[in-house]
mmCIF file of C-alpha atoms in Angstrom:
data_model
loop_
_atom_site.group_PDB
_atom_site.id
_atom_site.type_symbol
_atom_site.label_atom_id
_atom_site.label_comp_id
_atom_site.label_asym_id
_atom_site.label_seq_id
_atom_site.Cartn_x
_atom_site.Cartn_y
_atom_site.Cartn_z
ATOM 1 C CA UNK A 26 205.187 191.843 172.768
ATOM 2 C CA UNK A 27 207.275 194.309 174.682
ATOM 3 C CA UNK A 28 208.210 194.472 178.332
ATOM 4 C CA UNK A 29 209.519 197.717 179.672
ATOM 5 C CA UNK A 30 211.497 198.342 182.943
ATOM 6 C CA UNK A 31 209.881 201.054 184.876
ATOM 7 C CA UNK A 32 211.984 201.525 188.006
ATOM 8 C CA UNK A 33 211.788 198.077 189.700
ATOM 9 C CA UNK A 34 208.827 196.892 187.895
ATOM 10 C CA UNK A 35 208.970 194.978 184.509
ATOM 11 C CA UNK A 36 205.740 196.084 182.725
ATOM 12 C CA UNK A 37 204.073 194.021 179.882
ATOM 13 C CA UNK A 38 202.192 195.974 177.472
ATOM 14 C CA UNK A 39 200.987 196.203 173.764
ATOM 15 C CA UNK A 40 201.177 199.063 171.274
ATOM 16 C CA UNK A 41 198.790 199.238 168.376
ATOM 17 C CA UNK A 42 197.901 201.773 165.792
ATOM 18 C CA UNK A 43 198.766 205.668 165.739
ATOM 19 C CA UNK A 44 197.193 208.903 166.529
ATOM 20 C CA UNK A 45 195.745 210.166 169.761
ATOM 21 C CA UNK A 46 196.501 207.834 172.596
ATOM 22 C CA UNK A 47 193.949 205.611 174.327
ATOM 23 C CA UNK A 48 195.049 203.576 177.434
ATOM 24 C CA UNK A 49 193.055 200.653 178.385
ATOM 25 C CA UNK A 50 193.269 199.459 181.969
ATOM 26 C CA UNK A 51 191.886 195.903 182.581
ATOM 27 C CA UNK A 52 189.898 194.714 185.748
ATOM 28 C CA UNK A 53 190.987 192.526 188.636
ATOM 29 C CA UNK A 54 193.081 189.298 187.373
ATOM 30 C CA UNK A 55 192.439 190.292 183.598
ATOM 31 C CA UNK A 56 195.214 190.876 181.113
ATOM 32 C CA UNK A 57 195.284 193.991 178.957
ATOM 33 C CA UNK A 58 194.315 191.699 176.035
ATOM 34 C CA UNK A 59 190.839 191.888 177.612
ATOM 35 C CA UNK A 60 190.428 194.828 175.369
ATOM 36 C CA UNK A 61 191.256 193.120 171.932
ATOM 37 C CA UNK A 62 188.012 193.720 170.357
ATOM 38 C CA UNK A 63 188.071 197.365 171.264
ATOM 39 C CA UNK A 64 191.737 197.852 170.147
ATOM 40 C CA UNK A 65 190.866 196.064 166.697
ATOM 41 C CA UNK A 66 188.096 198.653 166.335
ATOM 42 C CA UNK A 67 190.073 201.775 167.172
ATOM 43 C CA UNK A 68 193.608 201.143 165.975
ATOM 44 C CA UNK A 69 193.036 202.572 162.644
ATOM 45 C CA UNK A 70 192.530 206.100 164.221
ATOM 46 C CA UNK A 71 194.092 205.869 167.556
ATOM 47 C CA UNK A 72 197.229 204.545 169.243
ATOM 48 C CA UNK A 73 195.877 201.869 171.522
ATOM 49 C CA UNK A 74 198.047 200.928 174.633
ATOM 50 C CA UNK A 75 197.108 197.907 176.764
ATOM 51 C CA UNK A 76 198.888 196.955 179.942
ATOM 52 C CA UNK A 77 198.981 193.998 182.370
ATOM 53 C CA UNK A 78 198.653 195.628 185.720
ATOM 54 C CA UNK A 79 201.178 194.712 188.649
ATOM 55 C CA UNK A 80 201.008 191.151 189.580
ATOM 56 C CA UNK A 81 198.866 189.993 186.461
ATOM 57 C CA UNK A 82 199.639 188.457 183.097
ATOM 58 C CA UNK A 83 203.187 189.362 182.014
ATOM 59 C CA UNK A 84 203.877 192.063 184.545
ATOM 60 C CA UNK A 85 205.702 191.162 187.991
ATOM 61 C CA UNK A 86 206.008 193.106 191.014
ATOM 62 C CA UNK A 87 203.331 191.523 193.073
ATOM 63 C CA UNK A 88 204.502 192.038 196.823
ATOM 64 C CA UNK A 89 202.657 191.186 199.865
ATOM 65 C CA UNK A 90 200.330 194.174 199.366
ATOM 66 C CA UNK A 91 199.792 196.987 197.318
ATOM 67 C CA UNK A 92 197.095 199.664 196.758
ATOM 68 C CA UNK A 93 195.046 201.279 193.869
ATOM 69 C CA UNK A 94 197.187 204.226 194.188
ATOM 70 C CA UNK A 95 200.289 202.198 193.676
ATOM 71 C CA UNK A 96 198.832 200.612 190.610
ATOM 72 C CA UNK A 97 198.043 204.171 189.176
ATOM 73 C CA UNK A 98 201.813 205.213 189.862
ATOM 74 C CA UNK A 99 202.787 202.221 187.950
ATOM 75 C CA UNK A 100 200.774 203.306 185.002
ATOM 76 C CA UNK A 101 202.034 206.795 185.269
ATOM 77 C CA UNK A 102 205.676 205.491 185.303
ATOM 78 C CA UNK A 103 204.990 203.278 182.342
ATOM 79 C CA UNK A 104 203.418 206.089 180.297
ATOM 80 C CA UNK A 105 206.299 208.443 181.137
ATOM 81 C CA UNK A 106 208.673 205.959 180.104
ATOM 82 C CA UNK A 107 206.976 205.580 176.710
ATOM 83 C CA UNK A 108 206.938 209.297 176.235
ATOM 84 C CA UNK A 109 203.135 209.495 176.316
ATOM 85 C CA UNK A 110 202.220 213.403 177.405
ATOM 86 C CA UNK A 111 198.321 212.933 177.362
ATOM 87 C CA UNK A 112 195.648 210.160 176.717
ATOM 88 C CA UNK A 113 192.294 209.205 177.041
ATOM 89 C CA UNK A 114 192.141 206.512 179.848
ATOM 90 C CA UNK A 115 189.542 203.799 179.747
ATOM 91 C CA UNK A 116 189.205 201.391 182.858
ATOM 92 C CA UNK A 117 187.148 198.352 183.480
ATOM 93 C CA UNK A 118 186.329 197.298 187.154
ATOM 94 C CA UNK A 119 189.620 197.470 189.039
ATOM 95 C CA UNK A 120 190.907 199.477 185.888
ATOM 96 C CA UNK A 121 188.477 202.250 186.275
ATOM 97 C CA UNK A 122 189.474 202.904 189.822
ATOM 98 C CA UNK A 123 193.271 203.120 188.720
ATOM 99 C CA UNK A 124 191.908 205.535 186.045
ATOM 100 C CA UNK A 125 190.674 207.720 188.690
ATOM 101 C CA UNK A 126 193.624 207.677 190.912
ATOM 102 C CA UNK A 127 195.706 208.444 187.765
ATOM 103 C CA UNK A 128 193.510 211.477 186.845
ATOM 104 C CA UNK A 129 193.713 212.811 190.506
ATOM 105 C CA UNK A 130 197.498 212.182 190.875
ATOM 106 C CA UNK A 131 198.646 213.087 187.142
ATOM 107 C CA UNK A 132 196.106 215.422 185.666
ATOM 108 C CA UNK A 133 198.658 216.341 183.061
ATOM 109 C CA UNK A 134 198.730 212.642 181.756
ATOM 110 C CA UNK A 135 194.829 212.323 181.428
ATOM 111 C CA UNK A 136 192.936 214.184 178.919
ATOM 112 C CA UNK A 137 189.588 212.254 179.803
ATOM 113 C CA UNK A 138 188.467 209.293 181.449
ATOM 114 C CA UNK A 139 185.930 206.355 180.492
ATOM 115 C CA UNK A 140 184.711 204.404 183.544
ATOM 116 C CA UNK A 141 183.168 200.939 183.109
ATOM 117 C CA UNK A 142 181.752 198.905 185.993
ATOM 118 C CA UNK A 143 183.023 201.423 188.347
ATOM 119 C CA UNK A 144 182.485 202.856 191.916
ATOM 120 C CA UNK A 145 183.820 205.726 194.021
ATOM 121 C CA UNK A 146 183.219 206.554 197.700
ATOM 122 C CA UNK A 147 179.794 205.973 198.627
ATOM 123 C CA UNK A 148 177.629 204.740 201.528
ATOM 124 C CA UNK A 149 177.824 201.334 200.242
ATOM 125 C CA UNK A 150 181.458 201.245 200.332
ATOM 126 C CA UNK A 151 181.467 198.197 202.904
ATOM 127 C CA UNK A 152 179.448 196.122 200.351
ATOM 128 C CA UNK A 153 182.172 196.678 197.777
ATOM 129 C CA UNK A 154 184.635 195.650 200.174
ATOM 130 C CA UNK A 155 182.950 192.479 201.038
ATOM 131 C CA UNK A 156 182.697 191.749 197.306
ATOM 132 C CA UNK A 157 186.336 192.149 196.643
ATOM 133 C CA UNK A 158 187.153 190.133 199.857
ATOM 134 C CA UNK A 159 185.023 187.356 198.341
ATOM 135 C CA UNK A 160 186.771 187.471 195.173
ATOM 136 C CA UNK A 161 190.002 187.518 196.697
ATOM 137 C CA UNK A 162 189.342 184.536 198.920
ATOM 138 C CA UNK A 163 188.160 182.690 195.689
ATOM 139 C CA UNK A 164 191.203 183.592 193.940
ATOM 140 C CA UNK A 165 193.594 182.169 196.953
ATOM 141 C CA UNK A 166 191.700 179.263 197.901
ATOM 142 C CA UNK A 167 189.902 177.950 194.766
ATOM 143 C CA UNK A 168 190.438 176.873 191.228
ATOM 144 C CA UNK A 169 190.658 179.729 188.890
ATOM 145 C CA UNK A 170 187.251 179.093 187.136
ATOM 146 C CA UNK A 171 185.558 179.652 190.490
ATOM 147 C CA UNK A 172 187.236 183.205 190.526
ATOM 148 C CA UNK A 173 185.806 183.613 187.072
ATOM 149 C CA UNK A 174 182.286 183.183 188.220
ATOM 150 C CA UNK A 175 182.224 186.719 189.575
ATOM 151 C CA UNK A 176 182.222 188.176 186.070
ATOM 152 C CA UNK A 177 178.447 188.543 185.918
ATOM 153 C CA UNK A 178 178.638 191.322 188.585
ATOM 154 C CA UNK A 179 179.704 193.618 185.763
ATOM 155 C CA UNK A 180 176.379 193.112 183.899
ATOM 156 C CA UNK A 181 173.103 194.545 184.379
ATOM 157 C CA UNK A 182 169.901 192.236 184.969
ATOM 158 C CA UNK A 183 168.527 193.419 181.641
ATOM 159 C CA UNK A 184 171.398 191.822 179.928
ATOM 160 C CA UNK A 185 170.696 188.583 181.530
ATOM 161 C CA UNK A 186 167.068 188.869 180.641
ATOM 162 C CA UNK A 187 166.988 190.172 177.203
ATOM 163 C CA UNK A 188 170.509 188.991 175.908
ATOM 164 C CA UNK A 189 171.502 185.665 177.633
ATOM 165 C CA UNK A 190 173.650 184.739 174.571
ATOM 166 C CA UNK A 191 175.583 187.945 174.958
ATOM 167 C CA UNK A 192 176.118 187.568 178.682
ATOM 168 C CA UNK A 193 177.562 184.044 177.870
ATOM 169 C CA UNK A 194 179.858 185.695 175.385
ATOM 170 C CA UNK A 195 181.032 188.378 177.932
ATOM 171 C CA UNK A 196 181.871 185.677 180.483
ATOM 172 C CA UNK A 197 183.654 183.577 178.052
ATOM 173 C CA UNK A 198 185.806 186.474 176.961
ATOM 174 C CA UNK A 199 186.497 187.403 180.593
ATOM 175 C CA UNK A 200 187.694 183.846 181.195
ATOM 176 C CA UNK A 201 189.674 183.797 178.076
ATOM 177 C CA UNK A 202 191.688 186.893 179.308
ATOM 178 C CA UNK A 203 192.287 186.153 182.833
ATOM 179 C CA UNK A 204 195.641 186.093 184.125
ATOM 180 C CA UNK A 205 197.951 183.093 184.587
ATOM 181 C CA UNK A 206 197.207 181.080 187.731
ATOM 182 C CA UNK A 207 198.562 182.668 190.760
ATOM 183 C CA UNK A 208 199.926 180.898 193.737
ATOM 184 C CA UNK A 209 197.071 179.211 195.651
ATOM 185 C CA UNK A 210 194.975 178.547 192.621
ATOM 186 C CA UNK A 211 194.660 175.521 190.618
ATOM 187 C CA UNK A 212 194.338 175.079 186.912
ATOM 188 C CA UNK A 213 192.119 172.408 185.142
ATOM 189 C CA UNK A 214 192.624 168.901 185.842
ATOM 190 C CA UNK A 215 190.861 167.750 182.768
ATOM 191 C CA UNK A 216 190.696 169.162 179.490
ATOM 192 C CA UNK A 217 188.261 167.761 176.825
ATOM 193 C CA UNK A 218 187.907 168.328 173.147
ATOM 194 C CA UNK A 219 185.086 166.783 171.360
ATOM 195 C CA UNK A 220 184.523 166.286 167.470
ATOM 196 C CA UNK A 221 181.041 167.086 166.515
ATOM 197 C CA UNK A 222 181.693 166.679 162.697
ATOM 198 C CA UNK A 223 179.398 164.454 160.448
ATOM 199 C CA UNK A 224 181.620 161.411 160.687
ATOM 200 C CA UNK A 225 180.788 161.471 164.420
ATOM 201 C CA UNK A 226 177.184 162.131 164.133
ATOM 202 C CA UNK A 227 176.024 158.538 165.321
ATOM 203 C CA UNK A 228 177.970 159.133 168.620
ATOM 204 C CA UNK A 229 177.479 162.758 169.219
ATOM 205 C CA UNK A 230 174.801 162.259 171.841
ATOM 206 C CA UNK A 231 176.671 160.046 173.795
ATOM 207 C CA UNK A 232 179.956 162.161 173.560
ATOM 208 C CA UNK A 233 178.296 165.431 174.406
ATOM 209 C CA UNK A 234 176.379 163.987 177.185
ATOM 210 C CA UNK A 235 179.595 162.931 178.717
ATOM 211 C CA UNK A 236 181.354 166.144 178.242
ATOM 212 C CA UNK A 237 178.187 168.002 179.525
ATOM 213 C CA UNK A 238 178.163 165.820 182.715
ATOM 214 C CA UNK A 239 181.982 166.007 183.319
ATOM 215 C CA UNK A 240 181.844 169.825 182.946
ATOM 216 C CA UNK A 241 178.818 170.231 185.114
ATOM 217 C CA UNK A 242 179.893 168.095 187.938
ATOM 218 C CA UNK A 243 183.850 168.517 187.909
ATOM 219 C CA UNK A 244 184.890 172.179 188.648
ATOM 220 C CA UNK A 245 188.520 171.677 187.287
ATOM 221 C CA UNK A 246 187.428 170.952 183.891
ATOM 222 C CA UNK A 247 187.879 173.060 180.310
ATOM 223 C CA UNK A 248 185.805 171.845 177.512
ATOM 224 C CA UNK A 249 185.370 172.606 173.890
ATOM 225 C CA UNK A 250 183.570 171.115 170.727
ATOM 226 C CA UNK A 251 184.775 171.501 167.231
ATOM 227 C CA UNK A 252 184.425 170.403 163.594
ATOM 228 C CA UNK A 253 185.825 173.165 161.086
ATOM 229 C CA UNK A 254 186.107 175.654 164.055
ATOM 230 C CA UNK A 255 186.364 175.440 167.823
ATOM 231 C CA UNK A 256 183.855 176.628 170.225
ATOM 232 C CA UNK A 257 184.678 176.636 174.119
ATOM 233 C CA UNK A 258 181.645 175.358 176.106
ATOM 234 C CA UNK A 259 182.868 175.134 179.602
ATOM 235 C CA UNK A 260 180.513 178.142 180.805
ATOM 236 C CA UNK A 261 177.618 176.962 178.573
ATOM 237 C CA UNK A 262 177.722 173.491 179.734
ATOM 238 C CA UNK A 263 178.178 174.434 183.286
ATOM 239 C CA UNK A 264 175.179 176.735 183.207
ATOM 240 C CA UNK A 265 172.672 175.035 181.261
ATOM 241 C CA UNK A 266 170.885 171.614 180.857
ATOM 242 C CA UNK A 267 171.953 169.314 178.148
ATOM 243 C CA UNK A 268 169.169 170.088 175.807
ATOM 244 C CA UNK A 269 169.400 173.810 175.896
ATOM 245 C CA UNK A 270 173.293 173.659 175.607
ATOM 246 C CA UNK A 271 172.723 171.563 172.300
ATOM 247 C CA UNK A 272 170.095 174.176 171.172
ATOM 248 C CA UNK A 273 172.350 177.021 171.737
ATOM 249 C CA UNK A 274 175.169 175.281 169.825
ATOM 250 C CA UNK A 275 172.841 174.722 166.968
ATOM 251 C CA UNK A 276 171.458 178.213 166.958
ATOM 252 C CA UNK A 277 175.101 179.334 166.704
ATOM 253 C CA UNK A 278 175.777 177.154 163.707
ATOM 254 C CA UNK A 279 178.142 174.624 165.188
ATOM 255 C CA UNK A 280 176.548 172.197 162.889
ATOM 256 C CA UNK A 281 176.974 168.533 163.340
ATOM 257 C CA UNK A 282 178.220 168.318 159.926
ATOM 258 C CA UNK A 283 180.966 169.334 157.581
ATOM 259 C CA UNK A 284 184.552 168.703 157.412
ATOM 260 C CA UNK A 285 187.001 168.428 160.541
ATOM 261 C CA UNK A 286 190.172 170.422 161.060
ATOM 262 C CA UNK A 287 191.701 168.965 164.056
ATOM 263 C CA UNK A 288 194.928 170.610 164.032
ATOM 264 C CA UNK A 289 193.486 173.917 163.619
ATOM 265 C CA UNK A 290 190.957 173.425 166.254
ATOM 266 C CA UNK A 291 193.530 171.844 168.484
ATOM 267 C CA UNK A 292 196.063 174.651 168.327
ATOM 268 C CA UNK A 293 193.159 177.252 169.046
ATOM 269 C CA UNK A 294 192.311 175.337 172.132
ATOM 270 C CA UNK A 295 195.860 175.360 173.416
ATOM 271 C CA UNK A 296 196.154 179.025 172.449
ATOM 272 C CA UNK A 297 193.244 179.698 174.580
ATOM 273 C CA UNK A 298 194.520 177.573 177.546
ATOM 274 C CA UNK A 299 198.040 179.012 177.317
ATOM 275 C CA UNK A 300 196.809 182.640 177.158
ATOM 276 C CA UNK A 301 195.463 181.960 180.651
ATOM 277 C CA UNK A 302 198.218 179.912 182.070
ATOM 278 C CA UNK A 303 195.734 177.022 182.488
ATOM 279 C CA UNK A 304 197.741 173.888 181.651
ATOM 280 C CA UNK A 305 199.578 172.021 184.431
ATOM 281 C CA UNK A 306 201.917 169.011 184.214
ATOM 282 C CA UNK A 307 199.196 166.908 185.955
ATOM 283 C CA UNK A 308 196.342 167.879 183.629
ATOM 284 C CA UNK A 309 194.765 165.013 181.731
ATOM 285 C CA UNK A 310 193.740 165.910 178.043
ATOM 286 C CA UNK A 311 190.909 163.938 176.560
ATOM 287 C CA UNK A 312 190.172 164.077 172.876
ATOM 288 C CA UNK A 313 186.978 162.394 171.684
ATOM 289 C CA UNK A 314 187.216 161.894 167.955
ATOM 290 C CA UNK A 315 187.538 159.402 165.098
ATOM 291 C CA UNK A 316 190.644 161.353 163.733
ATOM 292 C CA UNK A 317 189.084 162.023 160.283
ATOM 293 C CA UNK A 318 190.829 165.187 159.386
ATOM 294 C CA UNK A 319 190.540 167.629 156.335
ATOM 295 C CA UNK A 320 193.076 170.154 157.632
ATOM 296 C CA UNK A 321 196.839 170.460 157.463
ATOM 297 C CA UNK A 322 198.841 167.361 158.539
ATOM 298 C CA UNK A 323 201.772 169.377 159.997
ATOM 299 C CA UNK A 324 199.269 171.621 162.036
ATOM 300 C CA UNK A 325 197.788 168.529 163.708
ATOM 301 C CA UNK A 326 201.153 167.079 164.297
ATOM 302 C CA UNK A 327 202.446 170.330 165.729
ATOM 303 C CA UNK A 328 199.366 170.631 167.955
ATOM 304 C CA UNK A 329 199.783 167.195 169.304
ATOM 305 C CA UNK A 330 203.339 167.896 170.121
ATOM 306 C CA UNK A 331 202.439 171.110 171.875
ATOM 307 C CA UNK A 332 199.753 169.307 173.957
ATOM 308 C CA UNK A 333 201.823 166.381 174.947
ATOM 309 C CA UNK A 334 204.590 168.619 176.178
ATOM 310 C CA UNK A 335 202.377 170.453 178.491
ATOM 311 C CA UNK A 336 199.993 167.904 180.204
ATOM 312 C CA UNK A 337 200.612 164.725 182.186
ATOM 313 C CA UNK A 338 198.536 162.299 180.100
ATOM 314 C CA UNK A 339 196.630 162.368 176.552
ATOM 315 C CA UNK A 340 193.626 160.065 176.332
ATOM 316 C CA UNK A 341 192.091 159.559 172.691
ATOM 317 C CA UNK A 342 188.517 158.047 172.520
ATOM 318 C CA UNK A 343 187.410 156.802 169.187
ATOM 319 C CA UNK A 344 184.081 155.087 168.830
ATOM 320 C CA UNK A 345 185.415 153.035 165.887
ATOM 321 C CA UNK A 346 188.045 151.196 167.874
ATOM 322 C CA UNK A 347 185.445 149.026 169.398
ATOM 323 C CA UNK A 348 185.236 147.022 166.066
ATOM 324 C CA UNK A 349 186.890 143.823 166.137
ATOM 325 C CA UNK A 350 190.356 143.897 164.491
ATOM 326 C CA UNK A 351 190.102 147.631 164.123
ATOM 327 C CA UNK A 352 193.331 149.340 162.794
ATOM 328 C CA UNK A 353 193.663 153.036 162.626
ATOM 329 C CA UNK A 354 193.540 153.978 159.012
ATOM 330 C CA UNK A 355 192.887 157.882 158.685
ATOM 331 C CA UNK A 356 195.780 160.045 158.428
ATOM 332 C CA UNK A 357 194.748 162.306 161.359
ATOM 333 C CA UNK A 358 194.638 159.397 163.660
ATOM 334 C CA UNK A 359 197.781 157.936 162.557
ATOM 335 C CA UNK A 360 199.676 161.210 163.188
ATOM 336 C CA UNK A 361 198.192 161.728 166.614
ATOM 337 C CA UNK A 362 198.658 158.309 167.988
ATOM 338 C CA UNK A 363 202.496 158.545 168.647
ATOM 339 C CA UNK A 364 201.508 161.433 171.170
ATOM 340 C CA UNK A 365 198.650 159.704 172.937
ATOM 341 C CA UNK A 366 199.121 157.506 176.139
ATOM 342 C CA UNK A 367 195.669 155.927 176.096
ATOM 343 C CA UNK A 368 193.695 154.912 173.101
ATOM 344 C CA UNK A 369 190.334 153.988 173.962
ATOM 345 C CA UNK A 370 186.962 152.736 172.287
ATOM 346 C CA UNK A 371 184.639 154.417 174.793
ATOM 347 C CA UNK A 372 182.522 151.509 174.956
#
């Protein structure tokens, strides 16, 4: 996707569709891709422009300090460079503050604004400042997933009470589109991918119990389960007891049956982690699977090669390996093993 030079700032943006222009501005620490679902809905009627704000995602320029007004000036320079003369500007959280400053500074550019999770000058301004100071401290001194916990502030109490599944999905999407790690933050030390297909059914309670405990007690963990498709479960496991987490998975048709597409799901897992800059050279990757794969062999091999090139160690736990004189027979496992550092039986 394009990067455009606007003065001294190289700005990363995406441009989809045609028609009247909608500019989508993300919140603190989020990429422009936060708006992917909205862009997909509107792109057949509108030109949808998303942008990574200064210091986030693919846009550089983060100096020692800058203001919301500076961010608005960046957006104005970017739109001028693209030749945009008027637009609807939609902002989320920090993006909504940028939209307000942009409308004040450049009313010629802004036809209308839509403000989500927003604020303006008010008697409670000092409370808002404390909130942002807390988020900044978490971003500078803790793992990125700690900072991500602040996403719930943008939801109303009724969403928690009446639509808890939707709230989990909102937080998952926000985490997915968080910017790459900044200086002072740490990515996950462990990433876990757990096979829940039919061939693994006898071992599923043990493996999911292990993943749940690890995710709930160790902060620097990212976890997912898979069979035909992938489901990220980090937030679900971290917030709920095991029995409720399993009930949620079952309700969402992550059935413990069917075929297994390890390559497809592994690449999806890596796409998610890479998008957030969440893989490090000292990360340990743990795959819990018997290797029974009905997907494309090349896709699995490519995924294992990608994984091995980005983490410090790959551990594969196979419940069948505990058998006496066991030798890997299934194609998936044979393709994966050259990229595995430790092949364990989990006994």
